[in-house]
Short mmCIF file of C-alpha atoms in Angstrom, two decimals:
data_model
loop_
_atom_site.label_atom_id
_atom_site.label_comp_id
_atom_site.label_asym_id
_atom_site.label_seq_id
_atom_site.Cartn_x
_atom_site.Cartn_y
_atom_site.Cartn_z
CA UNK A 19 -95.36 9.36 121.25
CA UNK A 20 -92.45 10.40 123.12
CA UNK A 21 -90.35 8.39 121.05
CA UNK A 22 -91.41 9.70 118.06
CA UNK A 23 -90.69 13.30 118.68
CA UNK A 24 -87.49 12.83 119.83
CA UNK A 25 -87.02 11.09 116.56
CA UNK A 26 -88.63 14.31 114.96
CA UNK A 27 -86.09 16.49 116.51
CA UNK A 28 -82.77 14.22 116.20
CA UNK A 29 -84.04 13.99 112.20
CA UNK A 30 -84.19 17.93 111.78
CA UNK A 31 -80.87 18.26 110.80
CA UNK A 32 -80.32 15.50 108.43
CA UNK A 33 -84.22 17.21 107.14
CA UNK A 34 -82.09 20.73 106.49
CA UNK A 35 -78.91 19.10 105.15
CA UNK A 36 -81.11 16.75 102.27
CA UNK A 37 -83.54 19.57 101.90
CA UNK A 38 -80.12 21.57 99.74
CA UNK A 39 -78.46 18.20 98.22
CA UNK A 40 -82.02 17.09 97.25
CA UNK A 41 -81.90 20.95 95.47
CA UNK A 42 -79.10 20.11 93.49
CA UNK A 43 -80.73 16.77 92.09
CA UNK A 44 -84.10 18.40 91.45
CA UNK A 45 -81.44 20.99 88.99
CA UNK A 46 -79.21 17.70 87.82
CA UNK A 47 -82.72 15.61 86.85
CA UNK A 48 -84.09 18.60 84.78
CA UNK A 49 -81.45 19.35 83.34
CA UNK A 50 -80.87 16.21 82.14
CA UNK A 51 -84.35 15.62 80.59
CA UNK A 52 -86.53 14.51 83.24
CA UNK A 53 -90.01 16.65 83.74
CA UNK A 54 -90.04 17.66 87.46
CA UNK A 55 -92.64 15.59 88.62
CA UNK A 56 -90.52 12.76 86.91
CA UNK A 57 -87.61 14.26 89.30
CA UNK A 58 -90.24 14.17 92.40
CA UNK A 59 -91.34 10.68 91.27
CA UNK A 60 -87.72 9.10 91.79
CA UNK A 61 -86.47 10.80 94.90
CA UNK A 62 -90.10 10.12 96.41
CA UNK A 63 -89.58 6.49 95.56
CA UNK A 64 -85.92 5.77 96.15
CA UNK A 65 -84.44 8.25 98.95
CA UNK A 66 -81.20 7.84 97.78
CA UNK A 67 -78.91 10.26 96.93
CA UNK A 68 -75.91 8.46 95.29
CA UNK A 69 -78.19 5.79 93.16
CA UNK A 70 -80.44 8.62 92.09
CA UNK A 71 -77.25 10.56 90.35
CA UNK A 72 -76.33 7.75 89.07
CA UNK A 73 -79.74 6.80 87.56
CA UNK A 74 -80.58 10.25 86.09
CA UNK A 75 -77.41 9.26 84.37
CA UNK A 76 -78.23 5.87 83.17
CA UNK A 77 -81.82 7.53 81.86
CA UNK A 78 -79.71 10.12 79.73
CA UNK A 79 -77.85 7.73 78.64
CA UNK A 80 -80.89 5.04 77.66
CA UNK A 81 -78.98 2.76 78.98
CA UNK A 82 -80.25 -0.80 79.68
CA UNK A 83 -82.64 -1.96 82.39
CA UNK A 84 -79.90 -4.31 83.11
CA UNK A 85 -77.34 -1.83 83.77
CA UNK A 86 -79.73 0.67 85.68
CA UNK A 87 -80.96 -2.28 87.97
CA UNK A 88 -77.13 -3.13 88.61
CA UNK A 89 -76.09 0.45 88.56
CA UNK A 90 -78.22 0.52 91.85
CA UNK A 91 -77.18 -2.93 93.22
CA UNK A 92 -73.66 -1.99 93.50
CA UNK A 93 -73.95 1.96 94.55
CA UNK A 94 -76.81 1.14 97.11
CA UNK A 95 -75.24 -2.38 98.36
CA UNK A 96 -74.02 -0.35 101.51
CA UNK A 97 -77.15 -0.22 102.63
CA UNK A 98 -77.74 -3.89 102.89
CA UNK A 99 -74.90 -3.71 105.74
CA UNK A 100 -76.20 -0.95 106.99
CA UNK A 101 -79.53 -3.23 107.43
CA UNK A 102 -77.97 -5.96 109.09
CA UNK A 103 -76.46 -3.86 111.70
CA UNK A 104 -79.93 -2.15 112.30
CA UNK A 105 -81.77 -5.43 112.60
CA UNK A 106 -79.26 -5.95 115.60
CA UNK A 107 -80.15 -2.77 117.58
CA UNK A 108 -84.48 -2.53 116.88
CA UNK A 109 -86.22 -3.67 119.86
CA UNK A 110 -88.51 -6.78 119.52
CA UNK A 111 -91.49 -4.81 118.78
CA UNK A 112 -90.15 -3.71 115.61
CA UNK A 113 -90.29 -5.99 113.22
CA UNK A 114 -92.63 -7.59 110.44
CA UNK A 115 -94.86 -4.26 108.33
CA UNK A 116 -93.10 -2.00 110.00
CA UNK A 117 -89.51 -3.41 109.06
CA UNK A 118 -90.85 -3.20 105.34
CA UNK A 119 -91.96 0.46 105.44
CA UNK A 120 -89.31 1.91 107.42
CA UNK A 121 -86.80 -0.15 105.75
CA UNK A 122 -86.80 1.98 103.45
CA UNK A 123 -85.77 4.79 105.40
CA UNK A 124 -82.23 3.46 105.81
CA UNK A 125 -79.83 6.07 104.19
CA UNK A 126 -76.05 7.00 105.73
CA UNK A 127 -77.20 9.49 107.52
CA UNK A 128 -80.33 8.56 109.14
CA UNK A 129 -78.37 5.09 110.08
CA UNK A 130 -75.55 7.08 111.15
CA UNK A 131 -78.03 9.00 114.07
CA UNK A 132 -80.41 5.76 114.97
CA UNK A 133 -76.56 3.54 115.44
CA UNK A 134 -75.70 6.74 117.83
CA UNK A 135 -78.72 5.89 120.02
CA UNK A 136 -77.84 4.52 123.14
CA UNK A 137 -79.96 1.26 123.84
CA UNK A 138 -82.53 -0.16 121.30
CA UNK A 139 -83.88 1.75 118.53
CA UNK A 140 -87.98 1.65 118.18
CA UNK A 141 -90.26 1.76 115.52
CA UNK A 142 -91.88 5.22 116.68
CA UNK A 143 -88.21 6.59 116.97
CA UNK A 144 -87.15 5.48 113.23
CA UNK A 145 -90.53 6.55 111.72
CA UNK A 146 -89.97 10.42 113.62
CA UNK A 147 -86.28 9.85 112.74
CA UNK A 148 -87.16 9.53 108.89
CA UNK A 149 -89.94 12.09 108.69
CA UNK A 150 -88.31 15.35 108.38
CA UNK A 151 -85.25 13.57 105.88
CA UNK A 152 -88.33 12.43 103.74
CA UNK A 153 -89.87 15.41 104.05
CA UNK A 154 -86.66 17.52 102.99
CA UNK A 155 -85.54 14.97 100.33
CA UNK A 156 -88.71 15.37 98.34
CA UNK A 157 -89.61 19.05 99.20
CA UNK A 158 -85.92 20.41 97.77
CA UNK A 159 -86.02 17.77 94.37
CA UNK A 160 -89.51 19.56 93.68
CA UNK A 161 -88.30 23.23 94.52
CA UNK A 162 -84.80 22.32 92.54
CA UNK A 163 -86.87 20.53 89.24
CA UNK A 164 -89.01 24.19 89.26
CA UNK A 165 -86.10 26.31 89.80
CA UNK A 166 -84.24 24.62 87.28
CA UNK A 167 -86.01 26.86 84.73
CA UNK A 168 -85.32 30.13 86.54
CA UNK A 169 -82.09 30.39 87.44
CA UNK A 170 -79.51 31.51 85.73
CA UNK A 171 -76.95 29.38 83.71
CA UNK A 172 -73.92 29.84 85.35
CA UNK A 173 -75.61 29.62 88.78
CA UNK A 174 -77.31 26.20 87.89
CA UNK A 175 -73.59 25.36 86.73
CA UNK A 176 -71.94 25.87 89.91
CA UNK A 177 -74.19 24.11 91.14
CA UNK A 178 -73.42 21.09 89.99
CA UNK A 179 -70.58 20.66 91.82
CA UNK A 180 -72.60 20.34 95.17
CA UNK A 181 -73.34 16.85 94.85
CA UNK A 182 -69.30 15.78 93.93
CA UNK A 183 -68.75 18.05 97.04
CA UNK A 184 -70.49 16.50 99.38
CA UNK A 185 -69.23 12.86 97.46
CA UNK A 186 -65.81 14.67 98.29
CA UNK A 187 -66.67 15.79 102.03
CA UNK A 188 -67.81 11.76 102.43
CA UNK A 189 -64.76 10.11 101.08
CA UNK A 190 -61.85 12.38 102.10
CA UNK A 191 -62.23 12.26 105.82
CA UNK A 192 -62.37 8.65 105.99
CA UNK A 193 -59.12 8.68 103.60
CA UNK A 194 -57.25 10.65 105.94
CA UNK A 195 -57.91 8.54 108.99
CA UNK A 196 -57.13 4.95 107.21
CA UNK A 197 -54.24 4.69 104.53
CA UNK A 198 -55.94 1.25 103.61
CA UNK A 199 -59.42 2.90 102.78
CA UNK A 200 -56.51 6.21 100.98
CA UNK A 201 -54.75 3.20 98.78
CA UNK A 202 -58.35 1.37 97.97
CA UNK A 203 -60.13 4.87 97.22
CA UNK A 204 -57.23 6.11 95.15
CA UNK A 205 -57.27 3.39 92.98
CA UNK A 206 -61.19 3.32 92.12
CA UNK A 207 -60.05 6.87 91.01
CA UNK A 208 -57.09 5.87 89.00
CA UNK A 209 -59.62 2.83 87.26
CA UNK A 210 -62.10 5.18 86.30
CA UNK A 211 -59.67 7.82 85.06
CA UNK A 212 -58.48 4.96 82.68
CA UNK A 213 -61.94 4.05 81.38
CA UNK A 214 -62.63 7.64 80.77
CA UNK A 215 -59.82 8.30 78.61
CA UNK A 216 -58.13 4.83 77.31
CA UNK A 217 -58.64 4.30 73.83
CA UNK A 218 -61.26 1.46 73.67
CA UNK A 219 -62.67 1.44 76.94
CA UNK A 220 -64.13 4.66 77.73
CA UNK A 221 -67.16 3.02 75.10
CA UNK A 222 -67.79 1.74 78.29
CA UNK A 223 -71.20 3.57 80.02
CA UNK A 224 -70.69 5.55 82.55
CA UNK A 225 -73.25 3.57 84.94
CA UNK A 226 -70.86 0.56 84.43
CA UNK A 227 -67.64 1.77 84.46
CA UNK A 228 -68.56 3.09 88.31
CA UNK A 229 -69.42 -0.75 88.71
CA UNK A 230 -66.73 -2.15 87.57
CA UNK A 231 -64.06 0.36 89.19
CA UNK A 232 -65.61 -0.02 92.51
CA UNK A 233 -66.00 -3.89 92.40
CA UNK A 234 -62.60 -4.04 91.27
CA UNK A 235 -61.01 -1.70 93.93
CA UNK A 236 -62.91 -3.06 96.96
CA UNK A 237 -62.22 -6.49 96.01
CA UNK A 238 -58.84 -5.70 95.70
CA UNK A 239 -59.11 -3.92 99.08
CA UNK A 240 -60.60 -7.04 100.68
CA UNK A 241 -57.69 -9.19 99.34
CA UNK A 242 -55.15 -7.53 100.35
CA UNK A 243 -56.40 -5.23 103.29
CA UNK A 244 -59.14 -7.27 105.18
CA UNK A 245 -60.25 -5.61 108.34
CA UNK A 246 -60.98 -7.49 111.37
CA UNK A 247 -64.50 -6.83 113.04
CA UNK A 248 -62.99 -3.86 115.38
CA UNK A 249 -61.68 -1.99 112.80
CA UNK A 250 -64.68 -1.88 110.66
CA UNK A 251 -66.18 -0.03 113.49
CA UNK A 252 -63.63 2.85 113.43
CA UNK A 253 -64.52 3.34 109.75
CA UNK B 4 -87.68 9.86 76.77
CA UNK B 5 -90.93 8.18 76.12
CA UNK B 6 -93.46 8.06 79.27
CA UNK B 7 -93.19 4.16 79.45
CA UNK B 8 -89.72 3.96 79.44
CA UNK B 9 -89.40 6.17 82.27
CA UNK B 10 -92.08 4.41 84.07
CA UNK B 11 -89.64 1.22 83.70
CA UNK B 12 -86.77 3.01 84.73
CA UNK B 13 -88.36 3.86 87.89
CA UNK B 14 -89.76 0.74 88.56
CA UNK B 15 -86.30 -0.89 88.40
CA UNK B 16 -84.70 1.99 90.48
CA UNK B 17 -87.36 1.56 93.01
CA UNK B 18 -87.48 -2.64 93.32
CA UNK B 19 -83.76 -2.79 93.61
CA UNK B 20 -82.65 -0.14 96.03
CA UNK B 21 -85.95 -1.14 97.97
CA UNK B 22 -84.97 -4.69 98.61
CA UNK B 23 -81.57 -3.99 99.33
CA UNK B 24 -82.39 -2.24 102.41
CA UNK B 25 -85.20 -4.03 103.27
CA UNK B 26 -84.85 -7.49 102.19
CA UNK B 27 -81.53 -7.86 105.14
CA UNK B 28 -82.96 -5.79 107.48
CA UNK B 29 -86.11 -8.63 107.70
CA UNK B 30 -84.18 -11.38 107.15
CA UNK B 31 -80.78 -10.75 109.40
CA UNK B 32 -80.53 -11.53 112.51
CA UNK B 33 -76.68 -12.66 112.89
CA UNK B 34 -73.75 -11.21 111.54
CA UNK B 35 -72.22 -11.94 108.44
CA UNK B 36 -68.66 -13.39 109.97
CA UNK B 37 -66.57 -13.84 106.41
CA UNK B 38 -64.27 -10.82 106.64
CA UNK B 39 -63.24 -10.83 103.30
CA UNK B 40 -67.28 -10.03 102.43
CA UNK B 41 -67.50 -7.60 105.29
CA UNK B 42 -63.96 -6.42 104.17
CA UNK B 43 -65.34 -5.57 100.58
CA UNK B 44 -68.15 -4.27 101.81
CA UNK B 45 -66.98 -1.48 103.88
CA UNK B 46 -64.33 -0.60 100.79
CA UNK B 47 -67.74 -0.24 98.73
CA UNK B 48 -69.42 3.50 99.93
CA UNK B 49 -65.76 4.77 99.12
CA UNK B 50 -64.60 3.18 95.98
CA UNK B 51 -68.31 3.87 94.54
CA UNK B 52 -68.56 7.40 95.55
CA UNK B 53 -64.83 8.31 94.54
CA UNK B 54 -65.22 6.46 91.18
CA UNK B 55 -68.39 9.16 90.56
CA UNK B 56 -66.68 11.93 91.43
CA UNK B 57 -63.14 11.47 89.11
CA UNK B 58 -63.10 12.28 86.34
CA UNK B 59 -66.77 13.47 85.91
CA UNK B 60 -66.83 16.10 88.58
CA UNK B 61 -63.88 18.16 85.97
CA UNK B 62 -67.31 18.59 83.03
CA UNK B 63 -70.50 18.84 85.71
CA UNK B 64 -69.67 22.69 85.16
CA UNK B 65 -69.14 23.46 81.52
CA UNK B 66 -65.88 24.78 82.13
CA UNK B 67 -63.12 22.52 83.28
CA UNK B 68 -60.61 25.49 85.08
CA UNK B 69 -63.75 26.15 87.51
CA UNK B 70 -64.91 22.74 88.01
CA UNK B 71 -60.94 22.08 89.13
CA UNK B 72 -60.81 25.05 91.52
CA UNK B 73 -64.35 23.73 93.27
CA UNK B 74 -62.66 20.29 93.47
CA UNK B 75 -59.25 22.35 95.07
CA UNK B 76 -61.89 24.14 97.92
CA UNK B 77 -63.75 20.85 98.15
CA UNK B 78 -60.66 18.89 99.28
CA UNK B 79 -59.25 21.41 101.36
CA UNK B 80 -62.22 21.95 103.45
CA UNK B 81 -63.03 18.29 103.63
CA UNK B 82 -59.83 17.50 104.78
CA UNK B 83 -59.89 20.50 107.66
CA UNK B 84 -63.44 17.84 108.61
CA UNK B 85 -65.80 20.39 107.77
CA UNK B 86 -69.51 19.33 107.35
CA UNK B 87 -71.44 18.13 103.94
CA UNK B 88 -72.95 21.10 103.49
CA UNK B 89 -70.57 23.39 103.94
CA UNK B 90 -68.40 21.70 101.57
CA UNK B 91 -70.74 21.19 98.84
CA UNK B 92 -71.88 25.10 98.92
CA UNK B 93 -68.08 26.25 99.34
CA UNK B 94 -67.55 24.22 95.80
CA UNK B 95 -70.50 25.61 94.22
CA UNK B 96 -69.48 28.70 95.04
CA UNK B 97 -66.34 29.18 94.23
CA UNK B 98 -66.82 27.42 90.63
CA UNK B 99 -69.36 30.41 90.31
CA UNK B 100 -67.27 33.26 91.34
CA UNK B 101 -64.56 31.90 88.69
CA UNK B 102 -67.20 31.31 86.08
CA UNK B 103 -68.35 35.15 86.44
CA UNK B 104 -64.37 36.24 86.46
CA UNK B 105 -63.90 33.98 83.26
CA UNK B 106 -67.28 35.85 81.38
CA UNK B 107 -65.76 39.50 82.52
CA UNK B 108 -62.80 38.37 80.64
CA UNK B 109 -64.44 37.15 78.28
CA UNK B 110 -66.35 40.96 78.22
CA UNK B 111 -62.98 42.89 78.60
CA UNK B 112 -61.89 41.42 75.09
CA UNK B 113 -64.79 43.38 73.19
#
């Protein structure tokens, strides 16, 4: 029990932090058509802010089940690595059920604090760990879908930009600590200025020209910037 | 959107990002050792994330003059380190105070 509610605690801020992005995407998913127990629905199910942008956006869109399901492939494939370096730290006891319903918990933040442990991570600690994130994820998507319809216009505007900021707040410090991760970065950006505006490809959905810019760019990356094991760590 | 569309929608959503975390964090026990995958992997959070941010962050607020100075205050605090939140709400809020300057103007010309 101990476990857990030091789990409780070291989740509290992550709980605050999600509690105002998850705000934002309650705003975005109305706003974009979705009913707000639609909006509730998707952050209850997914926990994920990232893919659940970029699926409101797919939905507005009607784009294909195709491009949603690989939409979320390539935005969420982080946390597959993010997986195999938890599966290296959880003690023995966790592992079968519990691995499937906490698994889900994994986001970069509540990875980021259960890596900082020191020794093995637990079951009871992940499961207080992910509590008050859940808890703040869904609570601020419903209070964000109802307030959608109350606040003013150029308030719910400005708004908007809180997700990009805190994309922005994500990307730039890592940029300024590794030129590779500045070059790689920088040219996602410049691909997916050129499918926005070039003549002929900015047909291209929006879902799938993220795809194919990041793809493109991290391969890229990979080829001619690997990093060696050490490194990878510093990131 | 009709009811069983969305239904789908979520379904999809929900399978995929599901079994990406949960699938390798059953199955893995080793490390994956190809750097070149690892490599590509770590580019991923920041070629994805910087990809949805340019150009669409310049239209998320209906006016493209203060979506650009939200984007100036967003990469000047987030290069000084400051937190998530801070950043995010600093955006937001100066987009806002420009919007209101930009309707006063708007005002002053009746």
């Amino acid at each position: 029990m101990k476990q857990f509610t030091q789990g409780i605690k070291d989740g509290s801020a992550i709980g605050i932090g999600y509690l105002s992005v998850s705000f934002t995407f309650g705003l975005a998913a109305v706003s974009s058509g979705l009913m707000w127990w639609e909006a509730l629905l998707v952050s209850m199910m997914n926990l994920t802010s990232a893919g659940q942008f970029a699926g409101i956006t797919v939905m507005a869109a009607a784009g294909t089940y195709i491009e949603m399901a690989i939409s979320q492939l390539v935005i969420n494939l982080r946390y597959a690595l993010m997986s195999i370096s938890l599966s290296q730290k959880v003690d023995k006891n966790f592992h079968g059920g519990k691995k499937m319903l906490l698994g889900f918990a994994v986001t970069d933040e509540i990875f980021a604090v259960a890596m900082s442990r020191e020794g093995e991570v637990s079951g009871r600690y992940f499961a207080g760990l992910a509590t008050l994130p859940y808890l703040g994820w869904t609570t601020g998507t419903f209070l964000g879908a109802v307030c959608g319809n109350i606040l003013p216009q150029n308030v719910s505007d400005a708004l908007g930009l809180a997700i990009y900021g805190m994309f922005i707040a994500i990307i730039v410090p890592a940029m300024k600590s590794d030129s590779r991760i500045l070059k790689i970065t920088l040219l996602a950006i410049a691909f997916s200025f050129a499918l926005y505006f070039l003549p002929g490809l900015k047909n291209i959905s929006s879902g799938f020209a993220v795809i194919i810019c990041a793809v493109l760019a991290s391969a890229i990356g990979a080829f001619l910037f690997p990093m060696d094991d050490a490194e990878q760590e510093e990131v | 959107m009709d009811m069983g569309v969305f239904w789908m929608y979520l379904l999809v959503m929900f399978v995929v990002t599901y079994l990406i975390r949960v699938f390798p964090f059953v199955i893995f026990h080793k490390k994956i050792e190809n750097k070149y995958v690892r490599s590509f992997l770590a580019y991923i959070p920041y070629t994805v994330l910087g990809a949805m941010t340019f150009p669409a962050v310049f239209f998320a607020t209906g006016s493209v003059i203060s979506a650009s100075v939200g984007v100036i205050v967003a990469l000047g605090l987030a290069y000084r380190g400051k937190g998530l939140f801070t950043v995010a709400i600093c955006a937001s809020l100066a987009a806002f105070l420009l919007n209101i300057v930009e309707w006063l103007e708007w005002l002053a010309i009746f």
